[in-house]
XYZ file of C-alpha atoms in Angstrom:
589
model
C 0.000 0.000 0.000
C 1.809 3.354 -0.992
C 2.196 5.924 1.248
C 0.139 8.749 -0.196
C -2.949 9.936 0.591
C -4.999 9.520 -2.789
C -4.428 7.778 -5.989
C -6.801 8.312 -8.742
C -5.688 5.225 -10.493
C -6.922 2.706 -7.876
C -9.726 5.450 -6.380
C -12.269 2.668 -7.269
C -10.717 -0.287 -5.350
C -9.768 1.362 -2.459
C -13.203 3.103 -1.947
C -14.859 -0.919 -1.990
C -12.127 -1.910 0.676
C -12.980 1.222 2.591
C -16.997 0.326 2.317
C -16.197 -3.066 3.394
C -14.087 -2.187 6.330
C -16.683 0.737 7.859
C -20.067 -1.583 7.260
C -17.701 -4.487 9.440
C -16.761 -1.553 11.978
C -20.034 -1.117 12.969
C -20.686 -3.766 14.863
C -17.180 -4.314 15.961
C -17.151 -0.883 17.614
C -20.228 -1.675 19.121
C -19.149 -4.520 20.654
C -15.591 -3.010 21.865
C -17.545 -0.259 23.578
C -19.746 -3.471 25.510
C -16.413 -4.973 26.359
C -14.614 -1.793 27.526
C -17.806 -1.799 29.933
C -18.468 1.903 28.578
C -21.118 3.090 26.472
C -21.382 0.693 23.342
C -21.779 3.957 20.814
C -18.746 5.178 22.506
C -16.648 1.816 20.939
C -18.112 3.281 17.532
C -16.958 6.971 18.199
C -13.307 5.105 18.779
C -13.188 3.185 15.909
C -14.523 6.316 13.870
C -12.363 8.824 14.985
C -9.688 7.005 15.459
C -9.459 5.814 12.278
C -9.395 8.808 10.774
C -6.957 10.772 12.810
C -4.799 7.961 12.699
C -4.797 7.276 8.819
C -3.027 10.809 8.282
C 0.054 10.130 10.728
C 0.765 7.030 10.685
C 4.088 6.025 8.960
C 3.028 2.487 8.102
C 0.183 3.471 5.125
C -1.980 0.088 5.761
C -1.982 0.313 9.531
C -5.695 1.069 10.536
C -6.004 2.891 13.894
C -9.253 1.092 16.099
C -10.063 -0.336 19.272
C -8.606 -3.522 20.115
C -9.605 -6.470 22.940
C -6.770 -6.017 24.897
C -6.999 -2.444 25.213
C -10.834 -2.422 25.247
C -10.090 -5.066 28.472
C -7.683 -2.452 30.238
C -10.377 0.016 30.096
C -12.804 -2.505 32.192
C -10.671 -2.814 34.602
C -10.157 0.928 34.936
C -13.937 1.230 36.837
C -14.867 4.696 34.665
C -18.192 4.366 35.973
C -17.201 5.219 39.766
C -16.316 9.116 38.477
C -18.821 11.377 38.363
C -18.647 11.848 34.928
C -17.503 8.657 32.887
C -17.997 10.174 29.712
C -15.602 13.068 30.564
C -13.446 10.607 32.260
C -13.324 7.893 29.316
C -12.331 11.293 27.093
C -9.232 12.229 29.171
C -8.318 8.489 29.209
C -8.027 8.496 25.863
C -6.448 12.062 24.881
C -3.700 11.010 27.749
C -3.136 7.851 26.361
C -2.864 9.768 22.865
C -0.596 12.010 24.525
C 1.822 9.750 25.948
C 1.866 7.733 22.602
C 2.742 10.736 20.767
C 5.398 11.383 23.289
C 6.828 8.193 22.901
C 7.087 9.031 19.004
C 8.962 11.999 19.010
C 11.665 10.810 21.454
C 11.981 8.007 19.199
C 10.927 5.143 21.702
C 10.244 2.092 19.374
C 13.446 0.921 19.439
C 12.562 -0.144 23.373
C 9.707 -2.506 22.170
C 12.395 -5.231 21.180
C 13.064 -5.449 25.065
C 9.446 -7.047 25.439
C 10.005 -10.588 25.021
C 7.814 -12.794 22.721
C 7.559 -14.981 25.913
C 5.823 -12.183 28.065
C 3.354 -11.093 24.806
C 2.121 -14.723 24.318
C 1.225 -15.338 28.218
C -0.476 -11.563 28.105
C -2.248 -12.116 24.703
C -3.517 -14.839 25.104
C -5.376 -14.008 28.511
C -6.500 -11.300 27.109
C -8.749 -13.727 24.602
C -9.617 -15.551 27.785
C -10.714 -12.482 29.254
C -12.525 -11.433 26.232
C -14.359 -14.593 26.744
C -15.326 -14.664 30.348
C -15.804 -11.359 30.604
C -19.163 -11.799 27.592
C -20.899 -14.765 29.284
C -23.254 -12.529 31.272
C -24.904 -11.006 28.392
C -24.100 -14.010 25.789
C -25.955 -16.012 28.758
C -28.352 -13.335 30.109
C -26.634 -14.434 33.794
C -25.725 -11.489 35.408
C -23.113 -12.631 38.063
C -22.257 -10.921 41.102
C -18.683 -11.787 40.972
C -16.070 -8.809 40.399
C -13.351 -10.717 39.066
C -13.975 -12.628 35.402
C -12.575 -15.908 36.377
C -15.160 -16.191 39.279
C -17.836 -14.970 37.441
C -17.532 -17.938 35.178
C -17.063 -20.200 38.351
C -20.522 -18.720 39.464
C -22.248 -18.902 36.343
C -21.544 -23.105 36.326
C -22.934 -22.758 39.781
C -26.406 -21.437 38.688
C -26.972 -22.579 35.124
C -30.951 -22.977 35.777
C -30.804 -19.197 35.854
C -29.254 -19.005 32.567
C -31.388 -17.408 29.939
C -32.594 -19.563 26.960
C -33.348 -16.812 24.999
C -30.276 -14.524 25.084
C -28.372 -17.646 24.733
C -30.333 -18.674 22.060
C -29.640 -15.813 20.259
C -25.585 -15.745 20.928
C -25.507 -18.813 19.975
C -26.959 -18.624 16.742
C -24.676 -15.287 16.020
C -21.347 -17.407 16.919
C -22.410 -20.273 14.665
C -23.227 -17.823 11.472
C -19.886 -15.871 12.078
C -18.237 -19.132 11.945
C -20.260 -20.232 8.963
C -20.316 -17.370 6.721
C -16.591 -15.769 7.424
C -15.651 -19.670 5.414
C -17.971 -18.387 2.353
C -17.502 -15.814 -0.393
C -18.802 -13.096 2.280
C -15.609 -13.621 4.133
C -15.594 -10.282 6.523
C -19.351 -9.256 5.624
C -20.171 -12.685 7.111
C -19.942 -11.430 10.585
C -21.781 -8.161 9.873
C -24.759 -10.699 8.642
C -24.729 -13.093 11.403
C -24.732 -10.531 13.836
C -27.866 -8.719 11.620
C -29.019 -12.385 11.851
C -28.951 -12.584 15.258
C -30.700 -9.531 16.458
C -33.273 -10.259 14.067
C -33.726 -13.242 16.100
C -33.541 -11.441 19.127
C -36.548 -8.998 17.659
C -38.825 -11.920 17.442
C -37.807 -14.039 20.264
C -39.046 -10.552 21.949
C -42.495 -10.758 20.716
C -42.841 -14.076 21.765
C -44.858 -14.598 25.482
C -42.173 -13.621 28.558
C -39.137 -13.903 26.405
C -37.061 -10.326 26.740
C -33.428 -10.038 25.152
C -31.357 -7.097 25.976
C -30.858 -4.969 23.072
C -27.889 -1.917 22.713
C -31.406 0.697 22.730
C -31.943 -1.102 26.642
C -28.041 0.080 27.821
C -27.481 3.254 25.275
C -28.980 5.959 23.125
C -27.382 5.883 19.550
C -28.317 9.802 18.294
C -28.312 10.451 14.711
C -25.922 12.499 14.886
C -21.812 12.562 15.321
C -20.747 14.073 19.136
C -19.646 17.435 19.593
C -16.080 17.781 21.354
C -15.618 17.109 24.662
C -12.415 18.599 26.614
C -10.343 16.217 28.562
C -10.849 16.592 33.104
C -7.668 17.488 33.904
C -8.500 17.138 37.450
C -8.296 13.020 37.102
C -4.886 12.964 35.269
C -3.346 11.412 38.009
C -5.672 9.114 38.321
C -5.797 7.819 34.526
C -1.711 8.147 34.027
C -1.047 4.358 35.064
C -4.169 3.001 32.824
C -2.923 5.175 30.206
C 0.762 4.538 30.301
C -0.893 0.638 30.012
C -2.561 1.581 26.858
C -0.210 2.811 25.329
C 2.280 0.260 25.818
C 0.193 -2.433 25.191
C -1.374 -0.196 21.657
C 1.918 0.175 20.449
C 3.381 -3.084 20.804
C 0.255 -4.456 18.838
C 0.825 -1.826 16.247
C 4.331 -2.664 15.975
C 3.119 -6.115 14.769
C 1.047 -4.416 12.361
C 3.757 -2.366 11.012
C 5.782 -5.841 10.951
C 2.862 -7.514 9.252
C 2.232 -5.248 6.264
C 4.679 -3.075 5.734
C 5.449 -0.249 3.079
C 6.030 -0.801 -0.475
C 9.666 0.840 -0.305
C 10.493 -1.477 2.894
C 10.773 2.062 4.969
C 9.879 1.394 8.472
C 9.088 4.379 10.429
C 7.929 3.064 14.073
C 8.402 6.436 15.724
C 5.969 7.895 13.749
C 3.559 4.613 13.658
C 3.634 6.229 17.321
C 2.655 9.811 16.541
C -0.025 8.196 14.140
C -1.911 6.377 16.734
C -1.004 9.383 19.368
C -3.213 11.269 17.007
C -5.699 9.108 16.397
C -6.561 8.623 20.699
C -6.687 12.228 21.077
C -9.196 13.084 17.759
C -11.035 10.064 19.180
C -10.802 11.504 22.866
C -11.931 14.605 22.102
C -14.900 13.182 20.415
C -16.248 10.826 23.362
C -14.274 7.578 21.773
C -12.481 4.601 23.522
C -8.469 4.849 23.199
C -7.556 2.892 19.978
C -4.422 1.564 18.643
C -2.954 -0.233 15.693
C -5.331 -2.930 14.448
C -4.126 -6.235 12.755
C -7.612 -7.252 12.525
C -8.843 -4.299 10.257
C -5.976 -3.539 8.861
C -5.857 -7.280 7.414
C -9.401 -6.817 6.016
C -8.668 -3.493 4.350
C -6.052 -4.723 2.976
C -7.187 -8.182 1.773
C -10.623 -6.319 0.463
C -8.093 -4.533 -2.095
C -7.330 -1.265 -0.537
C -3.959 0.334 -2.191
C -3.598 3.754 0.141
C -4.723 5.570 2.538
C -7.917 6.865 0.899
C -9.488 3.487 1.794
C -8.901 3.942 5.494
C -10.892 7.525 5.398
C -13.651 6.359 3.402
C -14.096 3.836 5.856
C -14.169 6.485 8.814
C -17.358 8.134 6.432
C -18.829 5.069 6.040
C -19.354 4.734 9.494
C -20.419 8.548 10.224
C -22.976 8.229 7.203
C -24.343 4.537 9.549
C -24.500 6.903 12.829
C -25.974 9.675 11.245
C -29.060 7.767 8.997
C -28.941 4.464 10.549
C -28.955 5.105 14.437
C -32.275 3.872 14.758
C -31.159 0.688 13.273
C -28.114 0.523 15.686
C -30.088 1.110 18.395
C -31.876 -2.631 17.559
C -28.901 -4.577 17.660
C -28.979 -7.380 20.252
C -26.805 -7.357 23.140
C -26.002 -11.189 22.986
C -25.425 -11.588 19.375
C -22.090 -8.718 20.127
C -21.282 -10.769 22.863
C -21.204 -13.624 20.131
C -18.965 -11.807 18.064
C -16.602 -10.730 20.765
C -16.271 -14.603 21.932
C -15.414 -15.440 18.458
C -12.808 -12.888 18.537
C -11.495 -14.236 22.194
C -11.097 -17.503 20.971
C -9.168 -16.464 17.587
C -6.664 -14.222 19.867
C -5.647 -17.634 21.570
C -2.694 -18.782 19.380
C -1.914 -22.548 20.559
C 0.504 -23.298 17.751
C 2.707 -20.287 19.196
C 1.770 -21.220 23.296
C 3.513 -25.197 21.937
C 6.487 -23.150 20.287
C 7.148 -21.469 23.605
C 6.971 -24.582 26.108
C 9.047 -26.657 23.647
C 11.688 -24.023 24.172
C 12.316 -24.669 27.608
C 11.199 -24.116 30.730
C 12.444 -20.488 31.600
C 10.211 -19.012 28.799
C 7.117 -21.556 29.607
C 7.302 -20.183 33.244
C 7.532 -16.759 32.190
C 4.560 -17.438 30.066
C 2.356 -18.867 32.569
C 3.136 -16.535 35.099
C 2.220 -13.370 32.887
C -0.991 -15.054 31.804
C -2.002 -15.967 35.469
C -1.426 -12.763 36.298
C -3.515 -10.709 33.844
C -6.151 -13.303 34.925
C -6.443 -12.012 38.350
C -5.380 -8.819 38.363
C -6.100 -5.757 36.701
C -4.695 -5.488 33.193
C -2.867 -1.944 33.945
C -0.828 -3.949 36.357
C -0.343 -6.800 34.812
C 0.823 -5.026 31.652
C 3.659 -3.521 34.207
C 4.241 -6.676 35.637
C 4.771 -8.197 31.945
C 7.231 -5.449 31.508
C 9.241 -5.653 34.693
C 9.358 -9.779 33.512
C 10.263 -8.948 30.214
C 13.198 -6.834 31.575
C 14.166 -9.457 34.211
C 14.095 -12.197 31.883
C 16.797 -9.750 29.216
C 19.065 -9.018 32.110
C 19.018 -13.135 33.016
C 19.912 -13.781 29.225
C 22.512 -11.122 28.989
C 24.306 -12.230 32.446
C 24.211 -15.988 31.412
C 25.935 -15.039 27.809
C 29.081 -13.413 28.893
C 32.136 -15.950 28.968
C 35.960 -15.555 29.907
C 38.863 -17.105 27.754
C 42.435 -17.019 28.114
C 44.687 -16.260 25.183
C 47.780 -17.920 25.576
C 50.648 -16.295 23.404
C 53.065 -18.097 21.927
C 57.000 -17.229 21.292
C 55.739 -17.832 17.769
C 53.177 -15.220 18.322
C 50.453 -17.478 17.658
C 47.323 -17.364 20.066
C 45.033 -19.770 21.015
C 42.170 -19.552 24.020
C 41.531 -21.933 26.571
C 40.188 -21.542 30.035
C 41.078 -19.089 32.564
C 43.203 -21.098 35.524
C 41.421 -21.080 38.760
C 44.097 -19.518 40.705
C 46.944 -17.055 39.317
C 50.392 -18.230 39.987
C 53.617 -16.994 40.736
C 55.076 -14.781 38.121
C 52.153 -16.058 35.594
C 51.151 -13.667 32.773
C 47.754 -14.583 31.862
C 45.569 -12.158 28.992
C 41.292 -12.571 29.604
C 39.064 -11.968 26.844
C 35.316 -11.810 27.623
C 32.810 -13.012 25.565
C 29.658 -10.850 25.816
C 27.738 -7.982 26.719
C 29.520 -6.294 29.902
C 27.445 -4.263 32.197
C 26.441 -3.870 35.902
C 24.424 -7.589 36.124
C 27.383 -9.338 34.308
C 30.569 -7.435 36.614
C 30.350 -9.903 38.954
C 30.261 -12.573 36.821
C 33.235 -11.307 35.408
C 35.171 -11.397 38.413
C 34.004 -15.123 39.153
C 35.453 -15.640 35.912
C 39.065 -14.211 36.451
C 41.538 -16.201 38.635
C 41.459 -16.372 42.332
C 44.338 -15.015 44.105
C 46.475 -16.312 46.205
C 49.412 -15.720 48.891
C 51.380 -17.483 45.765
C 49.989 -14.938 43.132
C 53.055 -12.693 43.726
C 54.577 -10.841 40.476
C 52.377 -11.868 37.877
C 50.273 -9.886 35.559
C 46.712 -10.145 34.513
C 45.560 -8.231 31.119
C 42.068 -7.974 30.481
C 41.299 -7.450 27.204
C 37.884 -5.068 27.098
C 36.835 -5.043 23.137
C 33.499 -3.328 22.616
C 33.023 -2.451 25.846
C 31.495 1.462 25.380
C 30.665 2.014 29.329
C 32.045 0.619 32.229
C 29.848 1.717 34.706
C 29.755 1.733 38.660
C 29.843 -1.672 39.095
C 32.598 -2.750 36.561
C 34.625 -0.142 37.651
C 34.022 -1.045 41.614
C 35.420 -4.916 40.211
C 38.056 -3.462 38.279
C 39.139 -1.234 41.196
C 39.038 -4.218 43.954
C 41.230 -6.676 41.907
C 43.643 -4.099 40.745
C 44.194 -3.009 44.385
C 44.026 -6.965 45.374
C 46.692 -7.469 42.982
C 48.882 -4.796 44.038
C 49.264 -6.237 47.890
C 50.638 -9.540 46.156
C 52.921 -7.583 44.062
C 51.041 -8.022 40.889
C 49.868 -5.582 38.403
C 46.216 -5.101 35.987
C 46.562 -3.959 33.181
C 43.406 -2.875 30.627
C 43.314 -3.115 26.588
C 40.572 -1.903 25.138
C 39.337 0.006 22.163
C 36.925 2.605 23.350
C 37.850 6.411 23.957
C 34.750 6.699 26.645
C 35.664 3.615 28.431
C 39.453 5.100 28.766
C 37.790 8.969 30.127
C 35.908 7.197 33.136
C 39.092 4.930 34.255
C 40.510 8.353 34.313
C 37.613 10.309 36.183
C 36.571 7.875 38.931
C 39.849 7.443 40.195
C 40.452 3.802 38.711
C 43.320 4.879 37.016
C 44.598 5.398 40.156
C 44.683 1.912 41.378
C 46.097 0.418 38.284
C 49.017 2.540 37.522
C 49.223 5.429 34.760
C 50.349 2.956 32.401
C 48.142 0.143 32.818
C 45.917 1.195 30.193
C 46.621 0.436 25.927
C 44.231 1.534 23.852
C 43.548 -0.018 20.931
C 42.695 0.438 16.962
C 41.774 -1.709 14.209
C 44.788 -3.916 14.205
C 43.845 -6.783 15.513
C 45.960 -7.976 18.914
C 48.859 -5.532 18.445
C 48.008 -2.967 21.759
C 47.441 -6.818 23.234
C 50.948 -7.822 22.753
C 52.470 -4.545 23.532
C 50.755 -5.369 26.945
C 52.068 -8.969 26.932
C 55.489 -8.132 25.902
C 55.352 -5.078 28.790
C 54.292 -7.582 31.195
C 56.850 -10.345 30.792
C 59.817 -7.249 30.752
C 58.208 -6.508 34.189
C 57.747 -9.903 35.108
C 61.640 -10.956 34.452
C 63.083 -8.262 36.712
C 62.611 -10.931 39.061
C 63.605 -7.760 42.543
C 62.231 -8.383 46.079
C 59.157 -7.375 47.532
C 60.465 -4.574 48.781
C 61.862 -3.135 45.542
C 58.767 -3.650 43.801
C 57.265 -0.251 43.855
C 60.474 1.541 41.974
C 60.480 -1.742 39.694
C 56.713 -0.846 38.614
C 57.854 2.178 38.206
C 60.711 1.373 35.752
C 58.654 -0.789 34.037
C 56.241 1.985 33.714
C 59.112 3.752 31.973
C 59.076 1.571 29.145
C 55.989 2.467 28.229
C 56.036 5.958 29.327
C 58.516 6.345 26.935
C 56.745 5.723 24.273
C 53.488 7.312 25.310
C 55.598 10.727 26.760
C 53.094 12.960 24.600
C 50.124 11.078 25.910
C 47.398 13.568 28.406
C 46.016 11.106 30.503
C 42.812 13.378 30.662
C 42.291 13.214 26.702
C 42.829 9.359 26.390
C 45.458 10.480 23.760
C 48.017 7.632 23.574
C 50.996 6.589 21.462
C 50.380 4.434 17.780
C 52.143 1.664 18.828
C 48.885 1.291 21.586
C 46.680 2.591 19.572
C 45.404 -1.435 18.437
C 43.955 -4.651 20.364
C-alpha cells in the first residue's frame, strides 16, 4: 500500500475496501464499547475517529487505527463508571493515552519494544482472549453474576446454570455459529456483519414471543443520529488515569508494531516512531470526540487490505462510512442485540488464543514456559494496567538473566611464535604467571560480577604476575565494573602483581581516568587499541613479561613498577592522561 494519501488510479478499489471495512466496523465498535464496559456507541466513536486521525500520521500506510480487545479489556478494569462523569473521564483516558503515545514518538521510543520478550506477549495475549471470553458470558448467557473478578464470574455462572437465559443464549448462539459459517464463504468479513444482523433479528422476534425479553444496545445506550460534539479532557483526574494510560499505550503500540511488521510499506521504509505519533493522534481526535483509546489494528488492517485497498484513501472512506451509519442508521443501531455482540466478541477471544505459538514457547524450555504462565495468570487475576507492568518488569528481568548468562571468559595464551590460542582461565593465578582474559559478551552492571568469578582467584602465591584484560566493545564501564576493576587491581597490588586494561573505546578510557580507577592500576596500565587486531594486546604482553623478568624483592617492587612503567612511558611521553590520547604503537587490540 503506498504511502500517499490519494491515488486516482486505484480510487475505485480502495473506496470498496474502505466500504467493506466501515459496514464491518459497525458492529465491531459496538461490541468493543460493551467490552470496555463503557457506552457501546462510545466503541463506535473510537473506531470512527480514530481511524481517521490515525490514517493521516501514521508512517506504516496500511496500519488502521481502532479499538482492540486487549486495550478495550484495560479500560474494564479501569472502573470509569465510579467518576462522576464517565464520559468526561473515558475522554481524558483516551487524549492522555494519545498524549503519551505521541510522546513516545517523538523521542523516538520504538526501538525499546524489542526489550518485550515474545515470551511475556504470548502469556499476556492470550489471557486477554480468555478475558474477552469470560468477561461476555453474562450477556451471551443473560446471567448477570455478582462476581467482580472474570474468572469467578464464570465459576458462578456453572454454579447457577438454571438461571441461565434460553433466549439470550439462544440468540448468541446462533450469532457465533453464522460468524463461523459465513466468514468460510464468499462473504468472508461481511459474514460477521450478517450473522450478527441475523442474530438480532432473532432477538426482535424471540421478543415478541410470550415472557421472552433479550437485551438490546437501545436497553443500555442511546445511539443519536448524529456525530458528538467535542468534549475537553478533566484534567483534574490525570493522576488518576496516568497508570491506565501509560498501560494503553504500551500495550497499543506493541500491537501496532506487529502491524507495522505484518504489512509493511512498499519501499520497505519502516518508520515506528511515527507509527507512534499516528496512533497518538488518532486517541486524542477520538478523545476529544467521546471515543475509547484505539491503537494499531491487525484485525482491520488485514481486512482493508485483503478487500483490495492500495492507500490511505481506503482507510478515510471507511471512517465516512461509518459517520454516514450513525448519522441515517442510528435507529437501526439502536436494535442490535446485546447477545449476538457478545457472540462476536467470543469469536474474537477464541481467535486471539494462538496454541501453535503457546507449543512453540513450552518446547523451548522451561524459563520461557514459566515466564509465560506466570504473565498469563497474572492478567487473569489482576487488573490489566498492572499486569501489563508486571509483563514489563518480567520482560526486563528475563533480558538481564539472558545477557548475564551469555558473557564468557577465555584465556589467550601467546606463543614465542606469536600465535594465540584460548583456553580456560586457571582457577588460581600463579607466581610470576602472565595470563591475557578476553570476555565473551555484553559487559554491564548484572554481568561485573560474573566477570570477576570468571578471572583467577588469588592467592598468597599470586606474587609478580600480571593479569591483562582485554575489554573489546566495551562502550561504558559503569559503577559496578569499575568497583570490580578497582578491587582486583588493588588486590593485585598487595601480592605484588599488576592489571593492566586493553581496550578500544575512547569513553571507556575517560571514566578509568575520572573515577579514580586509574589510580589503582598505575598510569600505564591502560593500551588503547585500533583496528589492528591484537597488536596494543601484545604490547601489553610483551610489557608484562619485561616486568615480570626483573625478578627484585618485595620490597623493591614499587620503583620496579615504576621502571617498568618507563618503558611504556617512553613511548606514550606525549600522551594527556585526561584526553585518552596515547601513542600508535597502543593505539590497536
Amino acid at each position: 500500500m503506498p504511502s500517499q494519501l490519494f491515488d486516482r488510479r486505484t480510487a475505485r478499489r480502495d473506496a470498496a475496501a474502505g466500504v467493506v471495512l466501515g459496514i464491518e466496523s459497525v458492529p465491531d465498535g459496538l461490541a468493543s464499547g460493551l467490552l470496555a464496559g463503557v457506552n457501546p456507541v462510545a466503541g463506535l466513536y473510537g473506531y470512527l475517529f480514530g481511524l481517521a486521525g490515525g490514517a493521516l500520521f501514521t508512517g506504516t500506510a496500511a496500519m488502521a487505527v481502532q479499538g482492540t480487545g486487549a486495550m478495550a479489556i484495560i479500560v474494564a478494569d479501569v472502573g470509569l463508571n465510579s467518576y462522576d462523569d464517565p464520559a468526561r473521564a473515558l475522554a481524558t483516558l483516551s487524549v492522555l493515552t494519545g498524549v503519551i503515545m505521541i510522546a513516545a514518538g517523538l523521542l523516538g521510543l520504538g526501538r525499546l519494544l524489542r526489550f518485550v520478550s515474545n515470551s511475556v506477549m504470548t502469556g499476556f495475549i492470550t489471557a486477554v482472549g480468555i478475558n474477552i471470553v469470560l468477561g461476555q458470558l453474562d450477556d451471551f448467557t443473560g446471567y448477570d453474576a455478582e462476581a467482580d473478578n472474570r474468572v469467578l464470574g464464570a465459576v458462578e455462572l456453572l454454579g447457577h446454570l438454571r438461571e441461565v437465559d434460553r433466549a439470550s443464549l439462544a440468540v448468541g448462539l446462533a450469532t457465533v455459529i453464522g460468524i463461523v459459517a459465513l466468514q468460510r464463504t464468499r462473504l468472508g468479513a461481511m459474514g460477521l456483519v450478517v450473522a450478527v444482523a441475523a442474530g438480532s433479528l432473532l432477538a426482535a422476534a424471540l421478543n415478541g414471543l410470550g415472557d421472552l425479553s433479550v437485551e438490546m444496545v437501545a436497553d443500555v445506550a442511546d445511539v443519536p443520529s448524529s456525530l458528538p460534539l467535542p468534549l475537553l479532557p478533566d484534567l483534574s483526574t490525570t493522576i488518576d488515569l496516568l497508570l491506565p494510560a501509560a498501560s494503553l499505550a504500551f500495550v497499543g503500540l506493541v500491537q501496532g508494531a506487529g502491524v507495522s511488521a505484518g504489512f509493511p510499506n512498499p519501499d520497505g521504509v519502516a518508520n515506528p516512531s511515527r507509527d507512534f505519533v499516528g496512533q497518538g493522534v488518532g486517541n486524542v481526535v477520538s478523545g476529544v470526540f467521546r471515543g475509547t483509546p484505539v491503537g494499531g489494528s491487525m484485525s482491520a488492517t488485514s481486512l482493508v487490505v485483503g478487500a483490495g485497498a492500495r492507500n490511505r484513501f481506503a482507510l478515510l472512506v471507511a471512517a465516512v462510512v461509518m459517520a454516514l451509519v450513525i448519522v441515517l442508521l442510528g435507529g437501526v443501531v439502536e436494535h442490535v442485540a446485546m447477545p449476538a455482540l457478545a457472540g462476536l466478541l467470543i469469536v474474537v477471544g477464541v481467535g486471539t488464543v494462538k496454541p501453535a505459538k503457546i507449543l512453540a514457547i513450552a518446547r523451548t524450555g522451561p524459563v520461557p514456559l514459566t515466564v509465560m504462565l506466570t504473565t498469563l495468570v497474572l492478567t487473569l487475576l489482576m487488573p490489566l494496567q498492572y499486569a501489563v507492568l508486571v509483563g514489563v518488569g518480567l520482560s526486563v528481568l528475563l533480558f538481564v538473566m539472558g545477557q548475564s548468562s551469555r558473557l564468557v571468559t577465555r584465556r589467550l595464551v601467546i606463543g614465542d611464535d606469536g600465535t594465540v590460542m584460548e583456553t580456560e582461565p586457571p582457577p588460581r593465578l600463579g607466581a610470576g604467571e602472565i595470563v591475557v582474559l578476553q570476555p565473551y559478551g555484553p559487559i554491564f552492571f548484572a554481568t561485573a560480577s560474573v566477570l570477576r568469578n570468571q578471572m583467577p582467584e588469588l592467592t598468597d602465591e599470586s606474587r609478580r604476575s600480571v593479569v591483562i584484560l582485554r575489554l573489546r566493545g566495551a562502550d561504558d564501564a559503569g559503577a559496578t565494573l569499575l568497583d570490580v576493576l578497582t578491587a582486583y587491581a588493588a588486590a593485585l597490588a598487595e601480592l605484588d602483581s599488576r592489571l593492566l586494561i586493553v581496550t578500544d573505546n575512547d569513553r571507556l578510557v575517560r571514566q578509568l581516568h575520572r573515577t579514580g580507577t586509574i589510580g589503582v592500576l598505575g598510569s600505564d596500565a591502560v593500551y588503547q587499541g585500533t583496528a589492528v587486531i591484537l597488536e596494543a594486546t601484545r604490547q601489553a604482553y610483551d610489557d608484562a613479561k619485561a616486568w615480570v623478568a626483573q625478578g627484585v624483592d618485595p620490597d623493591e617492587a614499587p620503583a620496579a613498577i615504576d621502571r617498568a612503567g618507563d618503558r611504556a612511558a617512553g613511548r606514550a611521553k606525549d600522551r594527556d592522561p585526561h584526553r585518552g590520547d596515547w601513542p600508535p604503537d597502543q593505539m590497536a587490540l
